mmCIF file of C-alpha atoms in Angstrom:
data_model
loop_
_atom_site.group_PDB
_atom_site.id
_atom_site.type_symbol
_atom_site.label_atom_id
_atom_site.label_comp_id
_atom_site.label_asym_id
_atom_site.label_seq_id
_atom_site.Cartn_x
_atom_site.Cartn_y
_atom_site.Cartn_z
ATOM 1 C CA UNK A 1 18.833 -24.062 7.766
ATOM 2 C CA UNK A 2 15.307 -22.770 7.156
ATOM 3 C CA UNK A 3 13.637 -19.873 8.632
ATOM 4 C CA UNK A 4 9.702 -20.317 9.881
ATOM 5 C CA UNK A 5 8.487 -17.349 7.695
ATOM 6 C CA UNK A 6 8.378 -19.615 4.370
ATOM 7 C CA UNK A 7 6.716 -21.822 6.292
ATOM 8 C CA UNK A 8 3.625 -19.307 5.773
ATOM 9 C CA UNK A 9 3.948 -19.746 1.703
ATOM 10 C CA UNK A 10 2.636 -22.243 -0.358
ATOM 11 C CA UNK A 11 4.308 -25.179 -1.643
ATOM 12 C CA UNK A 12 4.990 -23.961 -5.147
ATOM 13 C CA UNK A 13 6.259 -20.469 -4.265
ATOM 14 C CA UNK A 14 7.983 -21.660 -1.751
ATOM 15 C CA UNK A 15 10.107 -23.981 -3.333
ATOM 16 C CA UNK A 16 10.014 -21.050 -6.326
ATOM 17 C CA UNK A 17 11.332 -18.356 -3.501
ATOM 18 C CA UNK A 18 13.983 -20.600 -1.598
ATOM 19 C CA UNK A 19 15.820 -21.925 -4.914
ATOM 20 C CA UNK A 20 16.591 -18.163 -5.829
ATOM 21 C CA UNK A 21 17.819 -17.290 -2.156
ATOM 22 C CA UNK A 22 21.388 -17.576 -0.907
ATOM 23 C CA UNK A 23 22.859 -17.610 2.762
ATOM 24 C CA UNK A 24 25.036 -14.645 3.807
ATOM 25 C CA UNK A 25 27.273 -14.772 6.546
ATOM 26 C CA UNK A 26 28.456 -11.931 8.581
ATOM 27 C CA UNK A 27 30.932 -11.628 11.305
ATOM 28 C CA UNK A 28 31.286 -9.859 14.637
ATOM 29 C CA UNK A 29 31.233 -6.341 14.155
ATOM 30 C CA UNK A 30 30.156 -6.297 11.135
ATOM 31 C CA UNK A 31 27.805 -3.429 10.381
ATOM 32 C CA UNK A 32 24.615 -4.704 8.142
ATOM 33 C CA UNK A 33 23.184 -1.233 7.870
ATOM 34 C CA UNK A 34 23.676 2.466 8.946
ATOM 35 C CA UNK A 35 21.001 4.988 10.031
ATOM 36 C CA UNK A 36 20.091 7.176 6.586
ATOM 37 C CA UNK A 37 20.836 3.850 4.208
ATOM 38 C CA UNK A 38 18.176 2.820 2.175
ATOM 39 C CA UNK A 39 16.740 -0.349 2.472
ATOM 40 C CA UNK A 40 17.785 -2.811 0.053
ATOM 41 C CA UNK A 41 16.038 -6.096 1.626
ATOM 42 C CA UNK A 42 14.634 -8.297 4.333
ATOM 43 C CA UNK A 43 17.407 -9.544 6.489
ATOM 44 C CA UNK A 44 16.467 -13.135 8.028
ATOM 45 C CA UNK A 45 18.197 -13.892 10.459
ATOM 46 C CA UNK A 46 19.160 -18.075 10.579
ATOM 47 C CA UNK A 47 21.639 -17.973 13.362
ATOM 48 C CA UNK A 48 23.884 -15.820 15.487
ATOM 49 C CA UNK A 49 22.732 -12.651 17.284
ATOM 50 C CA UNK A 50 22.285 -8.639 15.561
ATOM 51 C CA UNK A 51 21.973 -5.797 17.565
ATOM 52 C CA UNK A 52 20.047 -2.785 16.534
ATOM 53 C CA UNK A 53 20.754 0.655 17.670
ATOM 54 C CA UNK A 54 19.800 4.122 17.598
ATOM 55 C CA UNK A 55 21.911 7.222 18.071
ATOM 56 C CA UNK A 56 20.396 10.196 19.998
ATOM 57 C CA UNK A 57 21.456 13.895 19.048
ATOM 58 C CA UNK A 58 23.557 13.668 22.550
ATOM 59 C CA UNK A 59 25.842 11.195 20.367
ATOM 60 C CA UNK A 60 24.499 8.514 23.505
ATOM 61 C CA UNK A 61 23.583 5.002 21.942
ATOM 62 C CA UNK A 62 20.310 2.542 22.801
ATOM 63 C CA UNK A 63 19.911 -0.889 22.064
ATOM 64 C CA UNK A 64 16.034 -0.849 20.242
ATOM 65 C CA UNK A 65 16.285 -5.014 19.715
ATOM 66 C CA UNK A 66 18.345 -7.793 19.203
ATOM 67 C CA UNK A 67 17.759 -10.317 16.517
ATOM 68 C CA UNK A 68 18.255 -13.883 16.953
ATOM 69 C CA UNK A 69 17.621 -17.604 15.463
ATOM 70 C CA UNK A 70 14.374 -17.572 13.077
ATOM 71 C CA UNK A 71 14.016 -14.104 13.775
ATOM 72 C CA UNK A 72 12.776 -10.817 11.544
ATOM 73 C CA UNK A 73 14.004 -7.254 11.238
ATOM 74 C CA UNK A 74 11.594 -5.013 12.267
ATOM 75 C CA UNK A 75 13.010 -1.798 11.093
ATOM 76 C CA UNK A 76 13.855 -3.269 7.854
ATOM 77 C CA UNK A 77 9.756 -4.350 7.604
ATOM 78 C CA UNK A 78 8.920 -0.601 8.295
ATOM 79 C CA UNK A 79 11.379 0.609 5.721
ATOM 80 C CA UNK A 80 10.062 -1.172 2.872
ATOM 81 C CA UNK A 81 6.804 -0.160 3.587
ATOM 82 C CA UNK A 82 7.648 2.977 3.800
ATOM 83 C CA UNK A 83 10.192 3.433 1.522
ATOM 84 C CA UNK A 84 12.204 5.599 4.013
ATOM 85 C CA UNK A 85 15.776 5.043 5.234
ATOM 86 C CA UNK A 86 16.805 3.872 8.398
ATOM 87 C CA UNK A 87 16.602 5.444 11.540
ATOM 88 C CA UNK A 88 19.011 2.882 13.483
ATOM 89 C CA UNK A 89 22.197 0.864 12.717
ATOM 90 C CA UNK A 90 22.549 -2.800 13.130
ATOM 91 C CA UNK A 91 25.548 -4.161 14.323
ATOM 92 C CA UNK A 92 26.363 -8.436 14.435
ATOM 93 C CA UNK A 93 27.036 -9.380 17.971
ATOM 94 C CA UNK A 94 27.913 -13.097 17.632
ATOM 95 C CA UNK A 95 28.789 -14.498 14.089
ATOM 96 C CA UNK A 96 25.318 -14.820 12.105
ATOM 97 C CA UNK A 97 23.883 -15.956 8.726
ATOM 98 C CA UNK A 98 21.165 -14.477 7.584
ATOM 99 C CA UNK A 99 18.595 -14.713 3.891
ATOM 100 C CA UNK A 100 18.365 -11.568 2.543
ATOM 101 C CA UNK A 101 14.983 -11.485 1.190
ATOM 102 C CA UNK A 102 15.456 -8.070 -2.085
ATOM 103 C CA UNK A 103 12.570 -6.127 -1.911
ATOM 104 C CA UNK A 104 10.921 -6.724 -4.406
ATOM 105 C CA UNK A 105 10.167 -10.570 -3.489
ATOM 106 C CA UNK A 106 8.996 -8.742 -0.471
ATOM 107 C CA UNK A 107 6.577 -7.172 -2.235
ATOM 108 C CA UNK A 108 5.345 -10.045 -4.321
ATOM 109 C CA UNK A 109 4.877 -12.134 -1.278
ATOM 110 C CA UNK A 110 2.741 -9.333 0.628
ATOM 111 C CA UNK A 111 1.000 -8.860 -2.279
ATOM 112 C CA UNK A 112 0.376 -12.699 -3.269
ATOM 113 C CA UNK A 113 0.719 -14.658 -0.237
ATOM 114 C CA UNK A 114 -2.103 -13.890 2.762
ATOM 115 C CA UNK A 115 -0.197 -16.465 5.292
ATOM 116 C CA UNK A 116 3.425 -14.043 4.275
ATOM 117 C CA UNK A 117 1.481 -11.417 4.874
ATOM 118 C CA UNK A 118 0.281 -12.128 8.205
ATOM 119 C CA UNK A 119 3.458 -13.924 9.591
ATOM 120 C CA UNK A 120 5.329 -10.111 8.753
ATOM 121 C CA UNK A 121 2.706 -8.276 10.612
ATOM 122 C CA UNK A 122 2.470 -10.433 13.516
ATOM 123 C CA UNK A 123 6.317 -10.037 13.915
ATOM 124 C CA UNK A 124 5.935 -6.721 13.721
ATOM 125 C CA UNK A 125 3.724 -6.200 16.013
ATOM 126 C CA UNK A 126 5.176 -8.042 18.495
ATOM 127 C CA UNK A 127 8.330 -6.102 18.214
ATOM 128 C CA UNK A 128 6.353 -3.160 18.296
ATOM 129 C CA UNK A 129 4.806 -3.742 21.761
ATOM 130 C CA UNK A 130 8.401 -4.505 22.830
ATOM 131 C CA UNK A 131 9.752 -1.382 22.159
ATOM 132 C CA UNK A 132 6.357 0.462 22.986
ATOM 133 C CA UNK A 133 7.453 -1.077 26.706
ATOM 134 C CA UNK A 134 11.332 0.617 26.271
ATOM 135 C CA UNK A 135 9.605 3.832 25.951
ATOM 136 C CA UNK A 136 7.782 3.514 28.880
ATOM 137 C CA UNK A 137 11.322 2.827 30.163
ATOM 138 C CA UNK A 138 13.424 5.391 29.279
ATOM 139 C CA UNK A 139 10.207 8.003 29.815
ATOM 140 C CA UNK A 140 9.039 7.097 33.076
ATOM 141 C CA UNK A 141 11.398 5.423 34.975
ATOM 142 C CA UNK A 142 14.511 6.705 36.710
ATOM 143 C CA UNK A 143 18.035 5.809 35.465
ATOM 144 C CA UNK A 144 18.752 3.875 38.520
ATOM 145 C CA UNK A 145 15.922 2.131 39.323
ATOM 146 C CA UNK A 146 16.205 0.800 35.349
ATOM 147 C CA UNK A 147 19.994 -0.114 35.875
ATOM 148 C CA UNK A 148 19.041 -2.171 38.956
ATOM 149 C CA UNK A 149 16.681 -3.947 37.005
ATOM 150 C CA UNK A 150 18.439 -4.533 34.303
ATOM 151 C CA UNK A 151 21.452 -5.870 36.668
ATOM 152 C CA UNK A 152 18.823 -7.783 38.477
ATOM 153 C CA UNK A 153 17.733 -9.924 35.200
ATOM 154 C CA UNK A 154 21.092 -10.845 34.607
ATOM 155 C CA UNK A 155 22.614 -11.387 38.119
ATOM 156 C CA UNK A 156 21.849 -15.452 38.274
ATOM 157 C CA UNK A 157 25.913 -16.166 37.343
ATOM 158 C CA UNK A 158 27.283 -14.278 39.842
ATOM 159 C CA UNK A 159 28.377 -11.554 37.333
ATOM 160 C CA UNK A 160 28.717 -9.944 34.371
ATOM 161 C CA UNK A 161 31.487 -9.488 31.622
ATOM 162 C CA UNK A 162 30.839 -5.856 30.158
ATOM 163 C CA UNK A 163 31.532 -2.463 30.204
ATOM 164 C CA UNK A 164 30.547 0.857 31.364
ATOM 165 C CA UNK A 165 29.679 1.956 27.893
ATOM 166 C CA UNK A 166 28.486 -1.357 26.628
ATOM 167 C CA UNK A 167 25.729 -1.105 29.881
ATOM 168 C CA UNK A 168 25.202 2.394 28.977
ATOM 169 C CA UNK A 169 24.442 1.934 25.316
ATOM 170 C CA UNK A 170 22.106 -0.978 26.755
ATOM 171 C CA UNK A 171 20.410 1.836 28.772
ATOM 172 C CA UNK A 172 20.187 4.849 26.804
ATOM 173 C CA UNK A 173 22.422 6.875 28.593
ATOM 174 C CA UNK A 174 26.141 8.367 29.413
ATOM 175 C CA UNK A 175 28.812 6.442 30.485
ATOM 176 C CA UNK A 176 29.339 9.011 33.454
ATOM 177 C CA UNK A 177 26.083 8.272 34.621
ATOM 178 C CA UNK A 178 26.366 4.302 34.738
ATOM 179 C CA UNK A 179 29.705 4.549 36.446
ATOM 180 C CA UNK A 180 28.417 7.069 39.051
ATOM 181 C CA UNK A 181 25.683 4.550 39.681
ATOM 182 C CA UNK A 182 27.413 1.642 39.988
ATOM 183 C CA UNK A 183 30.221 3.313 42.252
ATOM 184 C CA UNK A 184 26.885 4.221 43.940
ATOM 185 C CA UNK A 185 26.171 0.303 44.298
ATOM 186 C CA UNK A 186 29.730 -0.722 45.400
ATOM 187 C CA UNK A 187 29.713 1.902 47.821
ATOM 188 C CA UNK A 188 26.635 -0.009 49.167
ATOM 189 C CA UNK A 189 28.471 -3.364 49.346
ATOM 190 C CA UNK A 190 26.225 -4.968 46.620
ATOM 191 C CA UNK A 191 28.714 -5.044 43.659
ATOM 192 C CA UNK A 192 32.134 -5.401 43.028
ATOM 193 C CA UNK A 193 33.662 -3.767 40.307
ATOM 194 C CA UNK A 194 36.668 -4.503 38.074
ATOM 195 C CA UNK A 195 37.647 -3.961 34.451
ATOM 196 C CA UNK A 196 35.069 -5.069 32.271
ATOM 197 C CA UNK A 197 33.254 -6.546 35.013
ATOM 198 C CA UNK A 198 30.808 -6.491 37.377
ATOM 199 C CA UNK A 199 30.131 -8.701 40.643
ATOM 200 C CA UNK A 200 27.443 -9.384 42.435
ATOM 201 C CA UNK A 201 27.694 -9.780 46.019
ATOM 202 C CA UNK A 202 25.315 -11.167 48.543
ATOM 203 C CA UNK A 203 23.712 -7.992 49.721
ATOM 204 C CA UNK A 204 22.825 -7.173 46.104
ATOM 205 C CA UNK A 205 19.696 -9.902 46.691
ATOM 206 C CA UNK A 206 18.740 -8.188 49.971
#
């Protein structure tokens, strides 16, 4: 498995770079770093799926991003740049394997490779404008007009297998508050609810 950011390097550091690298894998729950850890490296992600989260000082939870396939962690860019710590944990969803790039190949690549260089900041500004769009979110919309959307997105199967918590760490908010609204919703004959999951019913597309 290759990831697309080498594909930004020249032939001869490439093949320099990729002979030196080795594949990690991580399982489900595994925890690949904790807010306040310095950053060691540049995880790449190959396959599988990493959530990263952020703890508020009400102990509630956010999802920031998920990582997937070919994908880049943007945290991890800003914390070799900065040289700062984390400010999030991420935590492996679905098995995944991943390059961990040490920083100081990072460096020599940002410092000796334009095409590295740009491929980095263009993932990072994309993620950027993502979660520039969750702030608007969580600032200026209310809680249940964002848990109907985010139901709505997802409603296509018929239902959901998840929590109250899981959905509220999604969100940003209490578990209280999700299961008040979605009592709120069955009350209204649009879902049905049941352990650990969630069903949509026909007046939910109304």
């Amino acid at each position: 498995m290759r990831h697309s950011i080498f594909d930004t390097l020249p032939e001869s550091l490439r093949s320099e770079i990729l002979g030196v690298f080795q594949t990690m894998h991580f399982e489900h729950g595994k925890i690949l770093f904790r807010a306040g850890e310095p950053c060691s490296g540049l995880p790449l992600v190959l396959s599988g799926v990493v959530k990263v989260q952020m703890t508020g000082l009400s102990g509630n939870n956010i999802v920031l991003y998920r990582m997937g396939a070919d994908e880049i962690c943007t945290l991890s860019i800003g914390c070799l740049m900065t040289g700062e710590g984390f400010r999030a944990e991420a935590v492996v969803e679905e098995d995944t394997e991943v390059f961990m790039m040490p920083r100081d190949v990072f460096d020599r690549l940002m410092d000796q490779s334009v095409g590295f260089r740009r491929g980095i900041m263009d993932s990072y500004g994309r993620r950027l404008n993502d979660l520039m769009l969750l702030v608007e979110e969580v600032a200026f919309r209310r809680m249940d007009e964002r848990l109907f959307c985010w139901l709505e997105a997802r409603a296509g199967q018929g239902f959901l297998m998840i929590t109250h918590q899981e959905l509220a760490t999604e969100l940003g908010t209490a578990r209280e508050v999700i299961s008040r609204l979605l009592k709120e919703l069955e009350r209204k004959g649009k879902l049905r609810l049941a352990r650990r999951r969630i069903e949509f019913t026909r007046q939910f597309f109304d």
